[in-house]
C-alpha cells in the first residue's frame, strides 16, 4: 500500500509538471484560440494536457547544425554521392511535375530537388517528433524564441483543423517543420498549394504538392526567373568585378572557408529567397551546391 501511494504521487507530480494546460502562460493561448479562432475550450485544454515537454528540443533549437558546424562539415553532410544520385533519380521520376513548376514559378527543377534533398532526403526523413510536443515545449519554455513558437502553435491548431489532420499524431522536425518540404505551420497555411489536383494540400503524402509548394514559396519570397543565386568574386573590389543582372535588388557579400581557403561570393535575390526557407547562409549555399550537382 505504501509503495502504491508512492508511485501514485510520483506519477501525479510528473504529469502535472508536463501538463501544458496548467502552464503559467497557457491561459493566454487558450483565450486566443477560443475567442479569436472559435475553438472549444475543452478541446484546447485536452490537447495541451496531452502535449509532452521534450527537453532535447530546447537543446537542439539552441544549437542548430547551421550554427555549430563549420561550412566544410555542413557541406560534407549534404553534398554526398548518395544524395546526388538520389536527387538525379528523383528528377527522372518527377520530371513532369518539376518541369510544370519550373514553367509556372520560374524555379529550376534542380533547386526544388536540392531543397527536398537537404530537408528530408527526398521524403526519407520527415521528422519523428510529435509537432504538438515541439511547439508546446518551445512555445512555452524556450527562453529566446517562445513568442515565435507559440504563434506557430496557434497556426498548428488552425492548420490541423483546416486540413483535418490529427493534432496529436502529426510528426515533424524538432522545430515543428512538416512533410516532404518541412514547412512550419504558418508557411504551410500561407504557401503550400495543391499541385496534384485532388483539391487537398498534402505535404505528407503528395510529392507533387511538395514540389509545387516549394516553387510557390520561393517565388513568393523573391525568386527571379532569370536571376542568379550567387556569383563567385575575388576579395578586392568586389563591386567592381561583379556585374549585376538587371533585376538585382540584393547584394549580399558572403565568405565561406572551404578546406582552409577563403571563398567570396555575392548572394543575389535567389540566394535570399532560398535563405528565407531556413534563415542561414550555409543552408542556402548547400542547396545551391547540391543543385549544381544535378
Ligand atoms: Ca493535393
Short mmCIF file of C-alpha atoms and ligand atoms in Angstrom, two decimals:
data_model
loop_
_atom_site.label_atom_id
_atom_site.label_comp_id
_atom_site.label_asym_id
_atom_site.label_seq_id
_atom_site.Cartn_x
_atom_site.Cartn_y
_atom_site.Cartn_z
CA UNK A 1 0.00 0.00 0.00
CA UNK A 2 2.78 2.34 0.93
CA UNK A 3 4.54 1.61 -2.35
CA UNK A 4 1.41 2.15 -4.37
CA UNK A 5 0.84 5.54 -2.82
CA UNK A 6 4.43 6.50 -3.54
CA UNK A 7 4.06 5.56 -7.20
CA UNK A 8 0.79 7.49 -7.47
CA UNK A 9 2.36 10.63 -6.06
CA UNK A 10 5.34 10.33 -8.37
CA UNK A 11 3.14 9.83 -11.42
CA UNK A 12 0.97 12.74 -10.43
CA UNK A 13 3.89 15.11 -9.97
CA UNK A 14 5.37 14.02 -13.30
CA UNK A 15 2.10 14.61 -15.12
CA UNK A 16 1.37 17.96 -13.54
CA UNK A 17 4.87 19.14 -14.40
CA UNK A 18 4.47 18.06 -18.01
CA UNK A 19 0.92 19.32 -18.43
CA UNK A 20 0.84 22.37 -20.66
CA UNK A 21 -2.80 23.14 -19.89
CA UNK A 22 -1.71 24.44 -16.48
CA UNK A 23 1.49 26.21 -17.55
CA UNK A 24 1.63 29.81 -16.34
CA UNK A 25 1.33 31.13 -19.90
CA UNK A 26 -1.30 28.71 -21.16
CA UNK A 27 -4.41 30.77 -20.35
CA UNK A 28 -3.41 33.46 -22.84
CA UNK A 29 -3.06 30.85 -25.58
CA UNK A 30 -6.33 29.13 -24.65
CA UNK A 31 -8.16 32.51 -24.69
CA UNK A 32 -6.77 33.38 -28.11
CA UNK A 33 -7.71 30.03 -29.64
CA UNK A 34 -11.20 30.16 -28.12
CA UNK A 35 -12.04 33.84 -28.58
CA UNK A 36 -10.31 34.66 -31.84
CA UNK A 37 -10.42 31.34 -33.64
CA UNK A 38 -13.56 29.68 -32.31
CA UNK A 39 -12.07 26.52 -30.78
CA UNK A 40 -13.87 24.74 -27.95
CA UNK A 41 -12.06 25.42 -24.69
CA UNK A 42 -12.33 21.78 -23.61
CA UNK A 43 -10.65 20.67 -26.86
CA UNK A 44 -7.72 23.07 -26.46
CA UNK A 45 -7.21 22.02 -22.84
CA UNK A 46 -7.33 18.35 -23.75
CA UNK A 47 -4.72 18.84 -26.47
CA UNK A 48 -2.44 20.77 -24.11
CA UNK A 49 -2.86 18.07 -21.46
CA UNK A 50 -1.66 15.52 -23.98
CA UNK A 51 1.36 17.53 -25.07
CA UNK A 52 4.66 16.47 -23.60
CA UNK A 53 7.63 18.60 -22.74
CA UNK A 54 10.74 17.31 -24.54
CA UNK A 55 13.88 18.91 -23.20
CA UNK A 56 16.02 17.72 -26.10
CA UNK A 57 14.13 20.16 -28.32
CA UNK A 58 15.25 23.08 -26.20
CA UNK A 59 18.83 21.91 -26.57
CA UNK A 60 18.52 21.33 -30.32
CA UNK A 61 16.94 24.68 -31.06
CA UNK A 62 19.71 26.43 -29.13
CA UNK A 63 22.41 24.61 -31.16
CA UNK A 64 21.27 24.09 -34.75
CA UNK A 65 23.70 22.43 -37.18
CA UNK A 66 23.84 25.67 -39.20
CA UNK A 67 25.49 27.38 -36.25
CA UNK A 68 27.58 24.67 -34.63
CA UNK A 69 29.16 23.13 -37.73
CA UNK A 70 31.83 24.59 -40.00
CA UNK A 71 30.99 25.04 -43.68
CA UNK A 72 33.21 22.04 -44.52
CA UNK A 73 31.31 19.83 -42.05
CA UNK A 74 27.94 21.11 -43.15
CA UNK A 75 28.78 20.67 -46.80
CA UNK A 76 30.03 17.13 -46.18
CA UNK A 77 26.65 16.20 -44.69
CA UNK A 78 24.63 17.38 -47.67
CA UNK A 79 26.85 17.11 -50.73
CA UNK A 80 27.23 13.36 -50.77
CA UNK A 81 27.38 10.86 -53.60
CA UNK A 82 24.27 9.07 -52.38
CA UNK A 83 22.25 12.27 -52.08
CA UNK A 84 23.41 13.38 -55.51
CA UNK A 85 22.43 10.09 -57.16
CA UNK A 86 19.11 10.02 -55.25
CA UNK A 87 18.46 13.55 -56.48
CA UNK A 88 19.12 12.62 -60.10
CA UNK A 89 16.75 9.69 -59.70
CA UNK A 90 14.15 11.97 -58.11
CA UNK A 91 14.34 14.36 -61.07
CA UNK A 92 13.79 11.50 -63.52
CA UNK A 93 10.83 10.15 -61.58
CA UNK A 94 9.15 13.53 -61.16
CA UNK A 95 10.23 15.26 -64.33
CA UNK A 96 6.73 16.26 -65.46
CA UNK A 97 5.78 17.89 -62.18
CA UNK A 98 9.18 19.56 -61.83
CA UNK A 99 9.01 20.99 -65.33
CA UNK A 100 5.46 22.20 -64.75
CA UNK A 101 6.59 24.00 -61.56
CA UNK A 102 9.65 25.42 -63.32
CA UNK A 103 7.47 26.86 -66.09
CA UNK A 104 4.87 28.22 -63.72
CA UNK A 105 7.06 29.67 -60.96
CA UNK A 106 10.42 30.13 -62.69
CA UNK A 107 12.28 27.99 -60.15
CA UNK A 108 14.65 25.42 -61.73
CA UNK A 109 13.90 21.75 -61.06
CA UNK A 110 17.41 21.33 -59.65
CA UNK A 111 16.78 23.92 -56.93
CA UNK A 112 13.42 22.40 -55.94
CA UNK A 113 15.04 18.96 -55.85
CA UNK A 114 18.03 20.19 -53.83
CA UNK A 115 15.72 21.66 -51.19
CA UNK A 116 13.87 18.36 -50.94
CA UNK A 117 17.24 16.60 -50.66
CA UNK A 118 18.57 18.82 -47.90
CA UNK A 119 15.27 18.98 -46.00
CA UNK A 120 14.20 15.34 -45.91
CA UNK A 121 16.42 13.25 -48.20
CA UNK A 122 13.56 13.33 -50.73
CA UNK A 123 10.96 12.32 -48.19
CA UNK A 124 13.08 9.68 -46.46
CA UNK A 125 13.19 11.58 -43.19
CA UNK A 126 10.30 13.89 -42.43
CA UNK A 127 10.95 14.01 -38.69
CA UNK A 128 9.94 11.78 -35.82
CA UNK A 129 8.81 14.23 -33.15
CA UNK A 130 5.17 14.96 -32.45
CA UNK A 131 4.65 18.53 -33.61
CA UNK A 132 2.41 19.26 -30.64
CA UNK A 133 5.28 18.35 -28.28
CA UNK A 134 7.78 20.52 -30.18
CA UNK A 135 5.57 23.56 -30.37
CA UNK A 136 4.39 23.43 -26.75
CA UNK A 137 7.90 22.78 -25.40
CA UNK A 138 9.45 25.56 -27.48
CA UNK A 139 6.40 27.84 -27.29
CA UNK A 140 6.19 27.78 -23.52
CA UNK A 141 9.68 27.01 -22.35
CA UNK A 142 12.25 28.23 -24.87
CA UNK A 143 13.97 31.24 -23.30
CA UNK A 144 14.66 33.06 -26.57
CA UNK A 145 12.03 32.26 -29.17
CA UNK A 146 8.94 31.25 -27.25
CA UNK A 147 6.87 34.02 -28.86
CA UNK A 148 7.69 32.72 -32.36
CA UNK A 149 6.90 29.12 -31.46
CA UNK A 150 3.72 29.99 -29.57
CA UNK A 151 2.49 31.69 -32.71
CA UNK A 152 3.38 28.53 -34.64
CA UNK A 153 1.39 26.55 -32.08
CA UNK A 154 -1.69 28.68 -32.84
CA UNK A 155 -1.04 28.22 -36.56
CA UNK A 156 -0.75 24.46 -35.97
CA UNK A 157 -4.16 24.35 -34.29
CA UNK A 158 -5.61 26.18 -37.31
CA UNK A 159 -3.77 24.02 -39.85
CA UNK A 160 -4.86 20.74 -38.31
CA UNK A 161 -8.48 21.95 -38.22
CA UNK A 162 -8.43 23.22 -41.81
CA UNK A 163 -6.70 20.15 -43.24
CA UNK A 164 -8.41 17.67 -40.96
CA UNK A 165 -5.18 16.14 -39.65
CA UNK A 166 -4.68 14.63 -36.21
CA UNK A 167 -3.18 17.28 -33.93
CA UNK A 168 -1.77 14.68 -31.53
CA UNK A 169 -0.32 12.31 -34.13
CA UNK A 170 1.24 14.65 -36.69
CA UNK A 171 5.03 14.36 -36.71
CA UNK A 172 7.80 16.66 -37.84
CA UNK A 173 11.25 18.04 -37.03
CA UNK A 174 12.24 19.18 -33.55
CA UNK A 175 11.20 22.69 -34.58
CA UNK A 176 7.79 21.62 -35.87
CA UNK A 177 8.56 21.53 -39.62
CA UNK A 178 6.43 19.03 -41.52
CA UNK A 179 6.22 16.88 -44.62
CA UNK A 180 8.44 16.40 -47.66
CA UNK A 181 9.27 20.09 -47.79
CA UNK A 182 9.43 20.70 -43.99
CA UNK A 183 7.07 23.64 -43.79
CA UNK A 184 6.32 25.10 -40.39
CA UNK A 185 2.61 25.62 -39.72
CA UNK A 186 2.45 29.29 -40.74
CA UNK A 187 4.26 28.55 -44.03
CA UNK A 188 2.07 25.52 -44.66
CA UNK A 189 -1.05 27.68 -44.33
CA UNK A 190 0.35 30.58 -46.36
CA UNK A 191 2.38 28.95 -49.14
CA UNK A 192 1.57 25.26 -49.52
CA UNK A 193 -0.53 24.51 -52.58
CA UNK A 194 -2.41 21.61 -54.12
CA UNK A 195 -0.35 20.59 -57.14
CA UNK A 196 -1.69 17.13 -57.94
CA UNK A 197 -5.21 18.42 -58.46
CA UNK A 198 -7.04 16.42 -55.80
CA UNK A 199 -8.20 19.63 -54.12
CA UNK A 200 -6.32 18.94 -50.89
CA UNK A 201 -2.93 20.31 -49.81
CA UNK A 202 -0.93 17.37 -48.51
CA UNK A 203 2.77 17.82 -47.87
CA UNK A 204 2.97 14.48 -46.03
CA UNK A 205 1.86 12.19 -48.85
CA UNK A 206 1.95 14.11 -52.13
CA UNK A 207 5.34 14.70 -53.74
CA UNK A 208 3.57 16.81 -56.34
CA UNK A 209 2.06 19.09 -53.70
CA UNK A 210 5.51 19.42 -52.11
CA UNK A 211 7.16 20.34 -55.43
CA UNK A 212 4.55 22.99 -56.24
CA UNK A 213 4.64 24.33 -52.69
CA UNK A 214 8.43 24.80 -52.65
CA UNK A 215 8.33 26.60 -56.00
CA UNK A 216 5.47 28.78 -54.81
CA UNK A 217 7.29 29.55 -51.56
CA UNK A 218 10.45 30.64 -53.37
CA UNK A 219 8.57 32.75 -55.87
CA UNK A 220 6.64 34.48 -53.12
CA UNK A 221 9.96 35.19 -51.37
CA UNK A 222 11.50 36.98 -54.30
CA UNK A 223 12.80 34.28 -56.65
CA UNK A 224 13.58 35.78 -60.07
CA UNK A 225 13.33 33.58 -63.12
CA UNK A 226 16.42 34.91 -64.84
CA UNK A 227 18.25 35.71 -61.61
CA UNK A 228 21.36 34.19 -60.10
CA UNK A 229 21.88 32.50 -56.77
CA UNK A 230 25.50 33.50 -56.15
CA UNK A 231 28.43 34.80 -58.16
CA UNK A 232 31.96 33.95 -57.15
CA UNK A 233 34.12 37.04 -56.71
CA UNK A 234 37.60 37.96 -55.57
CA UNK A 235 38.13 39.85 -52.36
CA UNK A 236 39.35 43.21 -53.64
CA UNK A 237 36.95 45.50 -55.43
CA UNK A 238 34.09 43.09 -55.16
CA UNK A 239 31.64 45.60 -56.58
CA UNK A 240 33.90 46.50 -59.48
CA UNK A 241 34.27 42.93 -60.69
CA UNK A 242 30.69 41.97 -60.18
CA UNK A 243 28.29 42.71 -63.00
CA UNK A 244 24.82 42.56 -61.54
CA UNK A 245 21.98 41.28 -63.67
CA UNK A 246 19.19 43.69 -64.46
CA UNK A 247 16.71 42.79 -61.78
CA UNK A 248 19.19 42.57 -58.90
CA UNK A 249 17.94 44.10 -55.70
CA UNK A 250 20.05 42.14 -53.23
CA UNK A 251 23.78 42.41 -52.80
CA UNK A 252 24.93 40.07 -50.09
CA UNK A 253 28.68 39.65 -49.58
CA UNK A 254 29.40 36.10 -48.44
CA UNK A 255 32.59 34.47 -47.21
CA UNK A 256 32.96 30.72 -46.85
CA UNK A 257 36.05 28.93 -45.59
CA UNK A 258 36.39 25.82 -47.72
CA UNK A 259 39.23 23.47 -46.84
CA UNK A 260 41.23 26.37 -45.41
CA UNK A 261 40.63 28.64 -48.38
CA UNK A 262 38.54 31.80 -48.13
CA UNK A 263 35.94 31.95 -50.89
CA UNK A 264 33.96 35.06 -51.64
CA UNK A 265 30.57 35.27 -53.26
CA UNK A 266 27.87 37.81 -53.87
CA UNK A 267 24.47 36.47 -52.95
CA UNK A 268 21.62 37.53 -55.19
CA UNK A 269 17.81 37.72 -54.94
CA UNK A 270 17.57 34.00 -55.41
CA UNK A 271 20.09 33.34 -52.66
CA UNK A 272 17.93 35.46 -50.38
CA UNK A 273 14.83 33.51 -51.42
CA UNK A 274 16.47 30.18 -50.52
CA UNK A 275 17.79 31.62 -47.27
CA UNK A 276 14.24 32.61 -46.35
CA UNK A 277 13.42 28.93 -46.33
CA UNK A 278 15.82 28.38 -43.46
CA UNK A 279 17.41 31.57 -42.17
CA UNK A 280 21.00 30.60 -42.77
CA UNK A 281 23.69 31.32 -45.35
CA UNK A 282 25.25 27.86 -45.11
CA UNK A 283 21.84 26.30 -45.73
CA UNK A 284 21.28 28.34 -48.90
CA UNK A 285 24.81 27.62 -50.08
CA UNK A 286 24.39 23.86 -49.52
CA UNK A 287 21.18 23.93 -51.57
CA UNK A 288 23.00 25.80 -54.34
CA UNK A 289 25.96 23.40 -54.35
CA UNK A 290 23.69 20.36 -54.39
CA UNK A 291 21.59 21.81 -57.22
CA UNK A 292 24.77 22.36 -59.23
CA UNK A 293 25.49 18.63 -58.92
CA UNK A 294 22.23 17.66 -60.61
CA1 LIG B 1 -3.04 17.56 -53.40
#
